[in-house]
Amino acid sequence: HHHHHHHHRGGHGHNHGNKVPYNGYNSEEYLDRLEPNGNIPADKSNCRYGAQETAIQDKTQDKDWRSTDSTDHHDRVQRQLSVSSDSKLLDDDIREETRVIMRPKKPPRPKSEVFLNKQDPHPRRKRFSAFGGDSPFGKSDAYIKLEPLGEGSYATVYKGFSNLTHQRVALKEIRLQEEEGAPFTAIREASLLKELKHSNIVTLHDIVHTRETLTFVFEYVNTDLSQYMEKHPGGLDHRNVRLFLFQLLRGLSYCHKRRVLHRDVKPQNLLISDCGELKLADFGLARAKSVPSHTYSHEVVTLWYRPPDVLLGSTEYSTSLDMWGVGCIFVEMVTGMPTFPGIRDTYDQLDKIFKLLGTPTEETWPGVTHFPGYKPHKLGFYRPRKLGHNFPRLYDIVDGETIANAFLQLNPEQRIGAEEALQHPYFAPLPRKLYELPDETSIFTVEGVHLFPEPNRQNK
């Protein structure tokens, strides 16, 4: 069976501090903006949402980055592909940015100015108390590291305990020496997460920097969708599927409006709190250009949730990239079975997809034959079938098959966008109030919205 890495992190933290556009700074400046310590909110993991929490929510709407051309729901997200040597993808803005954040050849020297800046008019001595003493390189006694929870794409995640707030946290530890790209990916994740404030996106509370490691402190979230589905085999309660899908789309829609792609949407990266709150986690790949094929510990990254355009070698990434994974996850929640469980390689994965959806042609998907990976001798030729043919369970749900179809379009141009998917008739049974919530308010604050007990289908 496949391995589950539950990267546990999440939460509702409200991070104060100046709003910083996450593309104008080099990595050291980023870190400087990520205020250490002391901003972990009181524990809200009990999932009892009171009226008063809703009242405090910040009503200010973020600027909307939607493309002016409303016909294209998948904004080309090229600003996000900033760090790339492939300059044909980059406009001038981005080329500028690439200069600012060139990938460091070696991990930065421990005494990087950020942390020991003598000229700083506001000495930050107090803030470092959490590291044990004045030096940021002391033993960090603010957090106690407990057992490992899993391997991320460039780090190890541990369960931890905060001595500041006396609550559990998740510690994502990046070893600075070991891999050239890691600190870089880490800083990209940090700077993205600092800007993304939404109840369906994991919250970064703190960063601890020592000589050997960079540690991100996230709120601890109990489980992830992969483990949740394993615990309730045979498919989830349809009402819960709807709530999980709604939250996933709500988080993605927020990202996509800000022109951020997640790029690794899979059940292990969707954290689930005790009351059923779903949080997108592991934004490590969010702005990297190539999608890695191996994790830090050389486990193979699963291809099950990768869209056919990426599998065929397309680099024209847009928000549609994330939407394919959403479709795969929806079908998996309904049926309890992975939608396209490829076992060997890219071509095996494509074979699984085409067997069901048909092999694309120039007629059905203009331009498909020009992808580097389009090799007819390696691809079987199949006629398209109905999704319900393989997954009859989809017919048990009103609009279940139609929404699955909208996500699982081979041609990325035809895939439904997150915002549009939230308006799909499949969600008609949900209260309209869910559509008016402020970004940082949980859907479970709305009356009558709660997780249902899963049917216990024991296939033992």
Coordinates of C-alpha atoms in Angstrom, one line a residue, residues 250-448:
R250 CA -12.4 27.6 -1.2
G251 CA -8.7 27.4 -0.3
L252 CA -7.6 26.9 -3.9
S253 CA -9.9 29.7 -5.2
Y254 CA -8.2 32.0 -2.7
C255 CA -4.7 31.0 -3.9
H256 CA -5.6 31.2 -7.5
K257 CA -7.0 34.7 -7.2
R258 CA -3.6 35.6 -5.9
R259 CA -2.0 33.8 -8.7
V260 CA -0.4 31.2 -6.5
L261 CA -0.5 27.6 -7.7
H262 CA -0.2 24.8 -5.1
R263 CA 1.1 22.3 -7.6
D264 CA 1.0 19.3 -5.3
V265 CA -2.6 18.7 -4.5
K266 CA -3.0 15.2 -3.0
P267 CA -4.7 13.7 0.0
Q268 CA -1.5 13.7 2.1
N269 CA -1.3 17.5 1.7
L270 CA -4.9 18.1 2.9
L271 CA -4.9 18.3 6.6
I272 CA -8.2 17.6 8.5
S273 CA -8.8 18.9 12.0
D274 CA -11.0 17.2 14.5
C275 CA -14.1 19.1 13.5
G276 CA -13.5 18.5 9.8
E277 CA -11.8 21.7 8.8
L278 CA -9.6 21.0 5.7
K279 CA -6.4 22.9 5.2
L280 CA -4.1 23.0 2.2
A281 CA -0.5 22.3 3.3
D282 CA 2.9 21.8 1.9
F283 CA 3.3 24.7 -0.4
G284 CA 7.0 23.8 -0.9
L285 CA 6.5 23.3 -4.7
A286 CA 4.2 26.3 -5.1
R287 CA 6.7 28.4 -7.0
A288 CA 9.3 25.9 -8.1
K289 CA 9.3 25.4 -11.8
S290 CA 9.9 21.8 -12.3
V291 CA 7.9 19.2 -10.4
P292 CA 10.4 16.9 -8.6
S293 CA 10.1 13.2 -9.0
H294 CA 11.7 12.2 -5.7
T295 CA 11.4 13.4 -2.1
Y296 CA 14.1 14.3 0.3
S297 CA 14.6 10.7 1.3
H298 CA 14.3 9.5 -2.3
E299 CA 10.8 8.1 -2.1
V300 CA 9.1 8.5 -5.4
V301 CA 6.6 11.3 -5.5
T302 CA 3.2 9.9 -6.5
L303 CA 2.0 10.7 -10.0
W304 CA -1.6 9.7 -9.3
Y305 CA -2.8 13.3 -9.0
R306 CA -0.7 14.8 -11.8
P307 CA -2.6 16.2 -14.8
P308 CA -2.1 14.7 -18.2
D309 CA -0.7 17.9 -19.6
V310 CA 2.1 17.9 -17.0
L311 CA 2.7 14.2 -17.6
L312 CA 3.1 14.9 -21.3
G313 CA 5.8 17.4 -20.5
S314 CA 3.8 20.7 -20.8
T315 CA 5.4 23.6 -18.9
E316 CA 2.6 26.0 -19.6
Y317 CA 1.4 25.8 -16.0
S318 CA -1.8 27.6 -15.1
T319 CA -4.4 27.3 -12.3
S320 CA -5.9 24.3 -14.2
L321 CA -2.9 22.3 -12.9
D322 CA -4.4 22.1 -9.4
M323 CA -7.9 21.4 -10.6
W324 CA -7.1 17.9 -12.1
G325 CA -5.9 16.8 -8.6
V326 CA -9.2 18.1 -7.1
G327 CA -11.1 15.8 -9.5
C328 CA -9.0 12.8 -8.6
I329 CA -9.5 13.4 -4.9
F330 CA -13.3 13.9 -5.3
V331 CA -13.7 10.5 -7.0
E332 CA -11.4 8.9 -4.4
M333 CA -13.5 10.3 -1.5
V334 CA -16.7 9.0 -3.1
T335 CA -15.4 5.6 -4.0
G336 CA -12.6 4.9 -1.5
M337 CA -10.3 4.0 -4.5
P338 CA -7.6 6.1 -6.1
T339 CA -8.9 7.4 -9.4
F340 CA -5.8 6.7 -11.5
P341 CA -3.3 4.5 -9.5
G342 CA -0.4 4.3 -11.9
I343 CA 2.3 1.9 -10.8
R344 CA 5.4 2.3 -12.9
D345 CA 6.1 5.6 -14.6
T346 CA 4.7 8.5 -16.5
Y347 CA 3.5 6.3 -19.3
D348 CA 1.8 3.9 -17.1
Q349 CA 0.0 6.8 -15.4
L350 CA -1.1 8.2 -18.7
D351 CA -2.3 4.8 -19.7
K352 CA -4.5 4.6 -16.7
I353 CA -6.0 8.0 -17.5
F354 CA -6.5 7.4 -21.2
K355 CA -8.1 4.0 -20.7
L356 CA -10.9 5.8 -19.0
L357 CA -11.1 9.2 -20.6
G358 CA -9.8 8.2 -24.1
T359 CA -6.5 9.0 -25.8
P360 CA -6.5 12.6 -26.8
T361 CA -6.1 13.7 -30.4
E362 CA -5.6 17.0 -32.2
E363 CA -9.4 17.2 -32.6
T364 CA -10.2 16.7 -28.9
W365 CA -7.2 18.6 -27.6
P366 CA -5.5 21.0 -30.1
G367 CA -1.7 21.0 -29.6
V368 CA -1.5 17.8 -27.7
T369 CA 0.6 16.1 -30.3
H370 CA 3.3 18.7 -29.9
F371 CA 4.1 17.9 -26.2
P372 CA 7.5 16.4 -25.7
G373 CA 6.0 13.4 -24.0
Y374 CA 3.4 12.6 -26.8
K375 CA 4.8 9.4 -28.2
P376 CA 2.1 7.4 -29.9
H377 CA 4.0 4.2 -29.8
K378 CA 4.1 4.4 -26.0
L379 CA 0.5 5.4 -25.6
G380 CA -2.3 2.9 -26.3
F381 CA -5.3 4.2 -28.3
Y382 CA -8.5 4.2 -26.3
R383 CA -12.0 5.4 -26.8
P384 CA -13.4 7.7 -24.1
R385 CA -15.8 6.1 -21.5
K386 CA -18.1 7.6 -19.0
L387 CA -16.5 8.2 -15.5
G388 CA -19.6 6.4 -14.1
H389 CA -18.6 3.3 -16.1
N390 CA -15.6 2.8 -13.8
F391 CA -17.1 4.5 -10.8
P392 CA -20.8 3.8 -10.6
R393 CA -20.9 5.3 -7.1
L394 CA -20.7 8.7 -8.8
Y395 CA -24.3 8.2 -9.9
D396 CA -25.5 7.9 -6.3
I397 CA -24.9 11.6 -5.9
V398 CA -26.9 14.3 -7.5
D399 CA -24.5 16.0 -9.9
G400 CA -21.7 13.8 -8.7
E401 CA -20.7 12.6 -12.2
T402 CA -21.1 16.0 -13.8
I403 CA -18.8 17.8 -11.4
A404 CA -16.2 15.0 -11.6
N405 CA -16.3 15.4 -15.3
A406 CA -15.8 19.1 -15.1
F407 CA -12.6 18.6 -13.2
L408 CA -11.3 15.6 -15.1
Q409 CA -11.0 17.2 -18.5
L410 CA -7.8 16.1 -20.4
N411 CA -7.5 19.5 -22.0
P412 CA -6.5 22.0 -19.3
E413 CA -8.3 24.8 -21.2
Q414 CA -11.6 22.9 -20.6
R415 CA -11.1 22.1 -16.9
I416 CA -13.4 24.0 -14.6
G417 CA -11.8 26.7 -12.3
A418 CA -12.0 26.7 -8.5
E419 CA -14.3 29.7 -8.3
E420 CA -16.6 28.4 -11.0
A421 CA -16.7 24.9 -9.4
L422 CA -18.0 26.4 -6.1
Q423 CA -21.0 27.6 -8.1
H424 CA -21.7 24.1 -9.5
P425 CA -25.2 22.7 -8.9
Y426 CA -23.5 19.9 -6.9
F427 CA -23.2 22.4 -4.0
A428 CA -26.8 23.5 -4.2
P429 CA -27.7 21.7 -0.9
L430 CA -25.3 23.8 1.1
P431 CA -26.4 27.0 2.9
R432 CA -25.9 30.2 0.9
K433 CA -24.2 31.7 4.0
L434 CA -21.1 29.7 3.2
Y435 CA -20.5 31.9 0.2
E436 CA -20.4 35.1 2.3
L437 CA -17.9 34.1 4.9
P438 CA -14.7 36.2 5.4
D439 CA -11.6 34.4 4.3
E440 CA -10.4 33.6 7.8
T441 CA -13.7 32.3 9.1
S442 CA -14.2 28.5 9.1
I443 CA -17.3 27.1 7.3
F444 CA -18.1 25.3 10.6
T445 CA -19.1 28.7 12.1
V446 CA -22.3 28.5 10.0
E447 CA -25.3 27.0 11.8
G448 CA -26.1 23.4 10.7

